[in-house]
Coordinates of C-alpha atoms and ligand atoms in Angstrom, one line a residue:
X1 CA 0.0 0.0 0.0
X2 CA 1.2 3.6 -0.7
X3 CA 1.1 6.1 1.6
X4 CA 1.9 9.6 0.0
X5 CA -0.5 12.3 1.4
X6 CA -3.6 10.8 0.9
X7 CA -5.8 13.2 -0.2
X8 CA -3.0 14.2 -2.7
X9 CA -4.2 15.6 -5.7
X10 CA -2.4 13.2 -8.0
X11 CA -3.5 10.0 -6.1
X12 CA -7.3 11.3 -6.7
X13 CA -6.2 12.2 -10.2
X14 CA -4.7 8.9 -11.1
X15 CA -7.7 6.8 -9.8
X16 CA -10.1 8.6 -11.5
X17 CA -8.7 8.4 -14.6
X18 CA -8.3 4.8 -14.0
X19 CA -12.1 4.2 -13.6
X20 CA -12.4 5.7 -16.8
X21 CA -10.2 3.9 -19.2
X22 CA -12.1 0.6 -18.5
X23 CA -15.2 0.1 -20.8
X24 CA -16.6 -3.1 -19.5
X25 CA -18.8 -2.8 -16.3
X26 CA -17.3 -5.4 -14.3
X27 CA -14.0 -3.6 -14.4
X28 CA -15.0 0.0 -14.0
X29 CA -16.3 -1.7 -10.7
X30 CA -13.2 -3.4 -9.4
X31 CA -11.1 0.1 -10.4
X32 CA -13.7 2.2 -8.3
X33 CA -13.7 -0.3 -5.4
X34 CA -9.8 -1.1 -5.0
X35 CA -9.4 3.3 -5.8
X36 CA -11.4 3.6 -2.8
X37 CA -10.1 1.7 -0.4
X38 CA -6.6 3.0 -1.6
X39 CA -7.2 6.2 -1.0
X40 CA -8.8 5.9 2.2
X41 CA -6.9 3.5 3.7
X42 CA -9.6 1.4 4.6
X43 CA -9.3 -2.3 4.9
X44 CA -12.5 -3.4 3.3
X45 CA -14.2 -1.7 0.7
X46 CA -17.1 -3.0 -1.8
X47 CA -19.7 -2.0 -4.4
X48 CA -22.9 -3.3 -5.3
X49 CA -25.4 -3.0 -7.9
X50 CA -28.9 -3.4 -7.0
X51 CA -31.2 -5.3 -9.3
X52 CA -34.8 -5.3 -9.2
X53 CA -35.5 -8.2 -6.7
X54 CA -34.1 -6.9 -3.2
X55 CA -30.6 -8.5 -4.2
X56 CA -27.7 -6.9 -6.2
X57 CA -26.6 -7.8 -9.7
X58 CA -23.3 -7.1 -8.8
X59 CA -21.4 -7.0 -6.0
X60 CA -17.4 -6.1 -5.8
X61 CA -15.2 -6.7 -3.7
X62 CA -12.0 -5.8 -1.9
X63 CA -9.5 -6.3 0.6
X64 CA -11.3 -10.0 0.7
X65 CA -9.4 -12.4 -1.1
X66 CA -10.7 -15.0 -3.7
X67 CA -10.9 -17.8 -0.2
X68 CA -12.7 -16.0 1.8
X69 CA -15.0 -14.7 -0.6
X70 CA -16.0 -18.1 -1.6
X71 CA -16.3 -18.8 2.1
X72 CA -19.0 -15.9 2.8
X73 CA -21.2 -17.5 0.6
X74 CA -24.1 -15.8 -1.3
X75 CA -24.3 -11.9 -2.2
X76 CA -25.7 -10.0 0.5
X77 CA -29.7 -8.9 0.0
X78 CA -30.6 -5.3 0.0
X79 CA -31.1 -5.0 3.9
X80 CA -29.9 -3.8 7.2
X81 CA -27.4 -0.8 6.5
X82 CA -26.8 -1.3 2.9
X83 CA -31.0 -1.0 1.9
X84 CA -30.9 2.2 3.5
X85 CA -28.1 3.4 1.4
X86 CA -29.9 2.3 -1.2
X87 CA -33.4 3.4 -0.7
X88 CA -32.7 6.3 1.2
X89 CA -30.1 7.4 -0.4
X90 CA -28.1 8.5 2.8
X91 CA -24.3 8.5 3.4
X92 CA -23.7 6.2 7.0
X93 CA -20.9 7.1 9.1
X94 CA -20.4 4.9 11.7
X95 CA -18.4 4.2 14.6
X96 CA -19.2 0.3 14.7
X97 CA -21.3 -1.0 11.9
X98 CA -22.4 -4.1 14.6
X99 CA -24.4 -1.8 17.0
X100 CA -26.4 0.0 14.7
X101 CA -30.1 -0.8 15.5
X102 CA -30.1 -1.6 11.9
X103 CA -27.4 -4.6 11.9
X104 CA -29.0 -7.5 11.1
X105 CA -25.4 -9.9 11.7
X106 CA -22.9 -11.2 9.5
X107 CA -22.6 -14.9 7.5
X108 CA -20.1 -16.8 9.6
X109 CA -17.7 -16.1 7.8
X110 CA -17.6 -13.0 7.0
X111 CA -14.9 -10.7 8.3
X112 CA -15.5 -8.4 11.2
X113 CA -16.5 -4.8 10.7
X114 CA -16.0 -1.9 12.8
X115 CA -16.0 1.7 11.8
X116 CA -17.8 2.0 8.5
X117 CA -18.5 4.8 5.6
X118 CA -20.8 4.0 3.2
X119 CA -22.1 6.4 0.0
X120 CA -24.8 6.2 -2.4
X121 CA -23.7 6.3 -6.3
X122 CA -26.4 8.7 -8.1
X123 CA -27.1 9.3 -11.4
X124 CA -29.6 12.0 -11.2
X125 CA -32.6 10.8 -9.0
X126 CA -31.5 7.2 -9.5
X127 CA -29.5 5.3 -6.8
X128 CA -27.6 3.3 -9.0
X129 CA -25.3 1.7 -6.4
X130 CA -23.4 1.9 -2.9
X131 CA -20.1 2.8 -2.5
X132 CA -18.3 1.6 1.5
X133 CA -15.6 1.1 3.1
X134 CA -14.8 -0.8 6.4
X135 CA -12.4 -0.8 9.3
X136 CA -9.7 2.6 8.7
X137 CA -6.6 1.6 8.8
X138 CA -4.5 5.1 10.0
X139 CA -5.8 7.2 12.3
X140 CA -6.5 10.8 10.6
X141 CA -2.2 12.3 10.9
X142 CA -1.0 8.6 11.3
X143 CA 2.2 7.9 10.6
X144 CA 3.1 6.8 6.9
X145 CA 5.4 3.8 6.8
X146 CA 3.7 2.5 10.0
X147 CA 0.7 0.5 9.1
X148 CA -0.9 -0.1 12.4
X149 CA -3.4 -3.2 12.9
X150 CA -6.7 -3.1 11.7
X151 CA -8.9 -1.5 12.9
X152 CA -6.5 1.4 14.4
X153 CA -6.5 2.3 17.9
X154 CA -8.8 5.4 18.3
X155 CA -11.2 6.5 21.0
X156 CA -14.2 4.6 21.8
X157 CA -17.1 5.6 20.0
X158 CA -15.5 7.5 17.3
X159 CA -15.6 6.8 14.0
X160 CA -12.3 6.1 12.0
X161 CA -13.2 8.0 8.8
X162 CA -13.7 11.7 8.8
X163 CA -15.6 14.2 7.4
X164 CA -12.7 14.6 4.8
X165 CA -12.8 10.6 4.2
X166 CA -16.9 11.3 3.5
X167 CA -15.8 14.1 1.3
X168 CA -13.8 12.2 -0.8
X169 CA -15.7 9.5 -1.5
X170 CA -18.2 11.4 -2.4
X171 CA -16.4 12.4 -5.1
X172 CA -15.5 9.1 -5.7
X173 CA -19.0 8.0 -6.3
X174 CA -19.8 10.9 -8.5
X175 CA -17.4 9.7 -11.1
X176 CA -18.3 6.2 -10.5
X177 CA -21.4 7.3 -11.5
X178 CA -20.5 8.9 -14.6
X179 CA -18.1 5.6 -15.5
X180 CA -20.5 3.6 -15.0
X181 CA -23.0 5.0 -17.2
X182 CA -20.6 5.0 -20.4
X183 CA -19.6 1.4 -19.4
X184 CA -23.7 0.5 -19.6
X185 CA -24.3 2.2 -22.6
X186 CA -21.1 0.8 -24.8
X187 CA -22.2 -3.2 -23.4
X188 CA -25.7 -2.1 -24.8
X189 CA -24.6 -0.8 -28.1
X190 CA -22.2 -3.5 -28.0
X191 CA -24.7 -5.8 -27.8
X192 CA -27.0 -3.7 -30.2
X193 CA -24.5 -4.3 -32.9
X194 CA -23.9 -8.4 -32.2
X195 CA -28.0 -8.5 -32.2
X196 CA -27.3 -6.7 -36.1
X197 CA -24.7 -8.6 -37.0
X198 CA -26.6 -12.2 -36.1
X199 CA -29.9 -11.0 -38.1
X200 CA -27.7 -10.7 -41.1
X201 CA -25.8 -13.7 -40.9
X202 CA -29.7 -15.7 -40.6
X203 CA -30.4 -13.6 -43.7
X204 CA -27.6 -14.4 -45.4
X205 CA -27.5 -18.3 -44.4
X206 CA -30.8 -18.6 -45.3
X207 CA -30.9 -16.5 -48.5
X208 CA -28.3 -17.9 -49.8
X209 CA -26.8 -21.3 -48.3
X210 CA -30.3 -23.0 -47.2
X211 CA -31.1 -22.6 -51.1
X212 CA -28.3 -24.3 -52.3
X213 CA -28.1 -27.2 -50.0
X214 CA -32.0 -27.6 -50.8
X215 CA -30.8 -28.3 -54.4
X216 CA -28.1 -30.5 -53.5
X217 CA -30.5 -32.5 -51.5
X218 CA -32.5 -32.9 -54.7
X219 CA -29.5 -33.6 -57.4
X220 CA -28.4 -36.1 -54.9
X221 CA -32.1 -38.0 -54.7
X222 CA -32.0 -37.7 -58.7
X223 CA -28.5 -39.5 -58.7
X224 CA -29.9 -42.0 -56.2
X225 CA -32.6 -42.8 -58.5
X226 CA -30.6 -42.9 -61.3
X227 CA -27.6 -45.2 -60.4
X228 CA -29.0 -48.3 -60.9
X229 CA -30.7 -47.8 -64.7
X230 CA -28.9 -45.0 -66.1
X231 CA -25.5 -45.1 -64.4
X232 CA -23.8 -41.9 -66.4
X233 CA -26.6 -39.8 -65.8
X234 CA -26.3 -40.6 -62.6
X235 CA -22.4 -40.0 -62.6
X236 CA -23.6 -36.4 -64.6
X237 CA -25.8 -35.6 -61.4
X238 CA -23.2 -36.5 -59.0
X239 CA -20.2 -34.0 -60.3
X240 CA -23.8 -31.5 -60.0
X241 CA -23.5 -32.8 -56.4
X242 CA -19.9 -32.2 -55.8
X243 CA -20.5 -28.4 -57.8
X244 CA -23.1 -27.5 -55.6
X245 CA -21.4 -28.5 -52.2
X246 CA -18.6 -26.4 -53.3
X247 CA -21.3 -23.7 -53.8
X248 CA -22.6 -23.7 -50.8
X249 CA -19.4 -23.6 -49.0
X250 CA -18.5 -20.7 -51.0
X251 CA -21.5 -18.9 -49.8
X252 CA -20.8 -19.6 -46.2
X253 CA -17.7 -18.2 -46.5
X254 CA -19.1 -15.0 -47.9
X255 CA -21.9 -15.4 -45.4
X256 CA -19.3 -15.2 -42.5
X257 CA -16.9 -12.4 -44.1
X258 CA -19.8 -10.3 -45.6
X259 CA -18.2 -10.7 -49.4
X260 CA -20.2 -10.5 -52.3
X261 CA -21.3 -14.0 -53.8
X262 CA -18.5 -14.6 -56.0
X263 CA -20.0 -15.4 -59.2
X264 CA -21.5 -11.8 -59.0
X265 CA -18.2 -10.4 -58.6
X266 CA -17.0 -12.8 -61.3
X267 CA -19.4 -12.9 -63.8
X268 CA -22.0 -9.9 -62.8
X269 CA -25.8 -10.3 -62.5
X270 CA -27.5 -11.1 -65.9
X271 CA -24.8 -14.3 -66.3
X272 CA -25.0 -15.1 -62.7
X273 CA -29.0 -15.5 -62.8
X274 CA -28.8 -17.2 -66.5
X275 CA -26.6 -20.1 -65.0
X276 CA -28.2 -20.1 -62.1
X277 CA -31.5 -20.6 -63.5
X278 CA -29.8 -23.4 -65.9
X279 CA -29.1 -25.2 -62.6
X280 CA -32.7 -24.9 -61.0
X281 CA -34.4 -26.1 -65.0
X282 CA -32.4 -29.0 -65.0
X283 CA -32.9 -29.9 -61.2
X284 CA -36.5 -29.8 -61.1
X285 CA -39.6 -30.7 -62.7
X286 CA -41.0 -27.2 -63.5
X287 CA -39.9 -25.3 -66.3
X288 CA -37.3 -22.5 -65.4
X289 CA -36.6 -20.0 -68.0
X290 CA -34.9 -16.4 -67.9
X291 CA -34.8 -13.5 -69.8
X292 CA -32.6 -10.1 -69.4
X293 CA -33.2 -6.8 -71.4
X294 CA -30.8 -4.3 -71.9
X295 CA -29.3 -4.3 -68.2
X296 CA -25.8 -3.3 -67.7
X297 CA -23.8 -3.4 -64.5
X298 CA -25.4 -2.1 -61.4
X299 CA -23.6 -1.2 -58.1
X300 CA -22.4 -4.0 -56.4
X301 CA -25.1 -3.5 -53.6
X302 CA -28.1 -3.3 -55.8
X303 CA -26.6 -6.2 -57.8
X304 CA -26.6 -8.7 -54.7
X305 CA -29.9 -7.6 -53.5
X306 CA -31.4 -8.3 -56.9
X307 CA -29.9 -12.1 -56.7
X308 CA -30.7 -12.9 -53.1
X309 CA -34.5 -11.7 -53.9
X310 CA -34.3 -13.7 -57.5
X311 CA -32.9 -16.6 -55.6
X312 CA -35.9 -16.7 -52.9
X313 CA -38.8 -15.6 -55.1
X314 CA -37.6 -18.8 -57.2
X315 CA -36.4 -21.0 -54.1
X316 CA -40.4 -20.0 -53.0
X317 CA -42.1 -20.8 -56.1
X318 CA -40.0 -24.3 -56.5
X319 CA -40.8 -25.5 -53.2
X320 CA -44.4 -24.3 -52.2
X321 CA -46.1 -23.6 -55.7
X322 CA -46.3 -26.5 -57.9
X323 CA -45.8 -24.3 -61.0
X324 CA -45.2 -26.3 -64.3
X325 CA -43.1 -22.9 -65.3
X326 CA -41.1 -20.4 -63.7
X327 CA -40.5 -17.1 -65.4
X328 CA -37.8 -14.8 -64.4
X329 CA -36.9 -11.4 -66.2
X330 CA -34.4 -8.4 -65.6
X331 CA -35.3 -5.5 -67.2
X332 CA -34.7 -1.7 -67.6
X333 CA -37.3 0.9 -67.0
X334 CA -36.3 4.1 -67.2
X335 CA -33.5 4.6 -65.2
X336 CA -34.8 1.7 -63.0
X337 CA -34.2 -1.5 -62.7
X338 CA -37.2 -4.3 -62.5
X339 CA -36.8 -8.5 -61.9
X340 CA -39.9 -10.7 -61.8
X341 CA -40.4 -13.5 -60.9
X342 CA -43.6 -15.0 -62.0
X343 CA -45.0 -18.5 -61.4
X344 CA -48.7 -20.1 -62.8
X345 CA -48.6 -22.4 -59.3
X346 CA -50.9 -22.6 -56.7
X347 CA -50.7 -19.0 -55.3
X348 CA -51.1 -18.2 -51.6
X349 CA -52.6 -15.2 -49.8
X350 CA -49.8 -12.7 -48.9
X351 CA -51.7 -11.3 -46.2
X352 CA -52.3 -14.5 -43.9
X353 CA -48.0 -15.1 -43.8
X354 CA -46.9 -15.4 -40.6
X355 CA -44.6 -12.7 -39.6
X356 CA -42.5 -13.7 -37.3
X357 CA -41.3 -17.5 -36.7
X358 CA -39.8 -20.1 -39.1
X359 CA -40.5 -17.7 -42.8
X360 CA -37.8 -15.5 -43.5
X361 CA -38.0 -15.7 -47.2
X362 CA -40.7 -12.8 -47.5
X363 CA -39.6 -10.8 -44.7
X364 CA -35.6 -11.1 -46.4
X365 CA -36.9 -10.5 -49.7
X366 CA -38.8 -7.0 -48.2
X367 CA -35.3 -5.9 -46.5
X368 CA -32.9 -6.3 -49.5
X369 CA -35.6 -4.1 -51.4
X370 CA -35.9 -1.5 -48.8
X371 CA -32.0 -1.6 -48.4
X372 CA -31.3 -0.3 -51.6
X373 CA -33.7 2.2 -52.0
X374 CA -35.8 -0.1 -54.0
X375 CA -39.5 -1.5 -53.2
X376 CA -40.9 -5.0 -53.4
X377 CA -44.2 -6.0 -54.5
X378 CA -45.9 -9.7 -53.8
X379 CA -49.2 -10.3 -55.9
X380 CA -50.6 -14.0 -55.1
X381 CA -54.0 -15.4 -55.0
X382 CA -54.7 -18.5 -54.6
X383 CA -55.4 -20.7 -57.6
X384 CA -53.5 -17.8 -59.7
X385 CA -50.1 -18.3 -59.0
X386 CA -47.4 -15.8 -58.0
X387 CA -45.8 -12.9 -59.1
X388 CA -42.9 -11.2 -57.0
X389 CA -41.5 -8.0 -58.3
X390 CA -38.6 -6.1 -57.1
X391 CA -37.8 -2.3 -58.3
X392 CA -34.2 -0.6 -57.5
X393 CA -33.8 3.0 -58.6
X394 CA -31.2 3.9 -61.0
X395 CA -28.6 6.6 -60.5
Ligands
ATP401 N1 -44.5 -18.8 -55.0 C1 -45.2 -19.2 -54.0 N2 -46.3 -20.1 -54.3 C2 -47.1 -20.5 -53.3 N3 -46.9 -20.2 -52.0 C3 -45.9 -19.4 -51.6 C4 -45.0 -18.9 -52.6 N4 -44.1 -18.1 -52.0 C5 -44.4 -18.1 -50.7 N5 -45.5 -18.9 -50.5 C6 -46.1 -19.2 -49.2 O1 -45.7 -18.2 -48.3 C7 -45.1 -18.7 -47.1 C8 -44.0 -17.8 -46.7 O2 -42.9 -17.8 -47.5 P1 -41.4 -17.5 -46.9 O3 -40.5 -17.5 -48.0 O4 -41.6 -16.2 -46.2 O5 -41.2 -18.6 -45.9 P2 -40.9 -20.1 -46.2 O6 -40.5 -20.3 -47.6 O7 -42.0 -20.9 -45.7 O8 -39.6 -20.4 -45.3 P3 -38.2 -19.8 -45.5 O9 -38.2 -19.0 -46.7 O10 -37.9 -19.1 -44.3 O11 -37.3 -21.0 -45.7 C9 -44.7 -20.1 -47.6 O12 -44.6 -21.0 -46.5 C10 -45.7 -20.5 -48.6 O13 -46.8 -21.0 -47.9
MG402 MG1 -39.0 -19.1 -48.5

């Protein structure tokens, strides 16, 4: 333990600026706690954070070591001394913590505690924690190099910590407060961006990955048919099995490192959809055809949202519809850009989908629209098949 002057400007300094360079709550907490009892020469000092059942969310420690901790057992609840901090929002100086009226005994374990300070932490009206310390270590003008035995030798019935010690700590908790606001708010928009970032990686696996293994599930049940009466064919649809594998650990890939599909970045849109759409004729019963007009090269952006909505509107109409054909066109209209997606399969009633839950494909399709600007239009009926239409702007 140091023991310059104290109440030292530059010890103050230091620990404040200490409880600020931590961003994660749990260690804005420990800086606060061990800064306090440093400066105050105490030889207990804790925190807690109260959560909304009468018991804390967190609780730190120190001046306790890992043993002992484990050996007091479960977090204190929000009574006695510390609920009155708490709910009353009222620093406690105190002589000996054991005969306050308000004492309700310790765990067995739990180390004895004499004098005691403890401090609200407020952020505006809100109590948003307690701040205390137990047991002063050096009398107030006690002798540095000299660490007397806890707790020191004082008169009866005086407290150990001062009104200076009060003071301090108060301004302690004031930045505690402020430190451990900013630690809150960057977990939340931490955890803000992860909830982003794993809605996008469902789009994307779905969009794009589900699709392709959907079709490999189907080239491999047309190669199991196949092996025993038409063995190169079936051989033909295996290397379609091996191609499309490939595919889909391609996508994953891009899934997980956000790249653009790589035959788009190859090959561009029109000859991306054009194979694709080979693929998907060949695969399934219905007929698939496609048709582009007069489109040139679109920013990467509106390119990928046009393929992932092309991909689903014809994943969709493959797997629900029933169509005998599938129609898919690309064309320019005025400076926009149109794809359709038509089938003459069973049709459904857009307005009865489910939000929420297990469909994506509708709800993804309406994103990647919106993303880029661009609208999305579903017209179904059912008995009339399916037409999905998806607009992007031009520049
Ligand atoms: N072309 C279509 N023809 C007939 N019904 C369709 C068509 N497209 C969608 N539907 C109906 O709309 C529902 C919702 O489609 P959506 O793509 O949102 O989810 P999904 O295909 O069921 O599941 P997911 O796409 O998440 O794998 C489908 O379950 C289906 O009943
Ligand atoms: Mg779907």
């Amino acid at each position: 333990m140091s023991h310059g002057p104290r109440s030292g400007l530059a010890a103050v300094s230091s620990a404040l600026l200490a409880m600020s360079r931590h961003l994660e709550v749990r260690d804005v907490l420990k800086t606060i706690v061990a800064s306090a009892r440093e400066l105050l020469d105490a030889q207990y000092a804790a925190l807690g954070v109260p959560d909304d059942h009468g018991g804390f969310a967190q609780f730190v420690v120190d001046g306790v070591s890992d043993e002992q901790w484990k050996a007091i057992g479960p977090l204190p609840r929000q009574h006695g001394i510390l609920a009155a901090m708490l709910h009353e929002a009222t620093p406690e100086r105190l002589a000996d913590v054991r005969t306050d009226p308000r004492f309700g005994g310790w765990p067995s374990a739990h180390p004895d505690m004499v004098d005691f300070l403890g401090l609200p932490i407020r952020d505006g009206d809100e109590v948003i924690g307690a701040l205390f310390l137990a047991n002063k270590l050096r009398p107030v003008g006690g002798v540095a190099g000299h660490p007397p035995h806890p707790p020191c030798p004082k008169p009866e019935g005086t407290c150990g910590f001062t009104q200076d010690d009060e003071d301090l700590l108060g301004i302690l908790a004031q930045h505690a407060a402020i430190a451990l606001t900013n630690a809150r708010l960057y977990e939340r928009s931490r955890e803000l961006t992860i909830a982003e970032e794993r809605s996008r990686l469902a789009h994307e696996l779905h969009d794009a990955v589900s699709q392709k293994l959907f079709s490999l599930r189907l080239t491999a049940q047309a190669a199991t048919a196949l092996v025993d009466r038409d063995p190169d064919r079936a051989k033909g649809e295996l290397h379609q099995v091996a191609t499309l594998a490939a595919e889909a650990a391609d996508e994953l890939r891009a899934a997980v490192v956000e790249l653009r599909p790589a035959a788009l970045e190859e090959d561009g849109l029109v000859a991306t959809l054009r194979t694709q759409i080979q693929v998907l004729d060949r695969a399934h019963g219905a007929r698939v055809t496609f048709a582009g007009h007069g489109v040139k090269a679109l920013p990467a952006a509106q390119e990928e949202a046009l393929l992932r909505v092309a991909q689903e509107a014809l994943h969709n109409a493959l797997r629900h519809s029933a169509a005998e054909h599938v129609d898919v066109t690309l064309r320019r209209h005025g400076t926009a850009t149109v794809l359709r997606v038509t089938d003459d399969g069973s049709g459904f009633d857009p307005r009865t989908v489910r939000r929420a839950g297990r469909h994506l494909g509708l709800v993804s399709m309406r994103d990647r629209a919106n993303g880029t600007g661009g609208r999305l239009n579903v017209r179904s009926e059912p008995g009339k098949g399916t037409t999905i239409e998806m607009e992007v702007p031009g520049g």
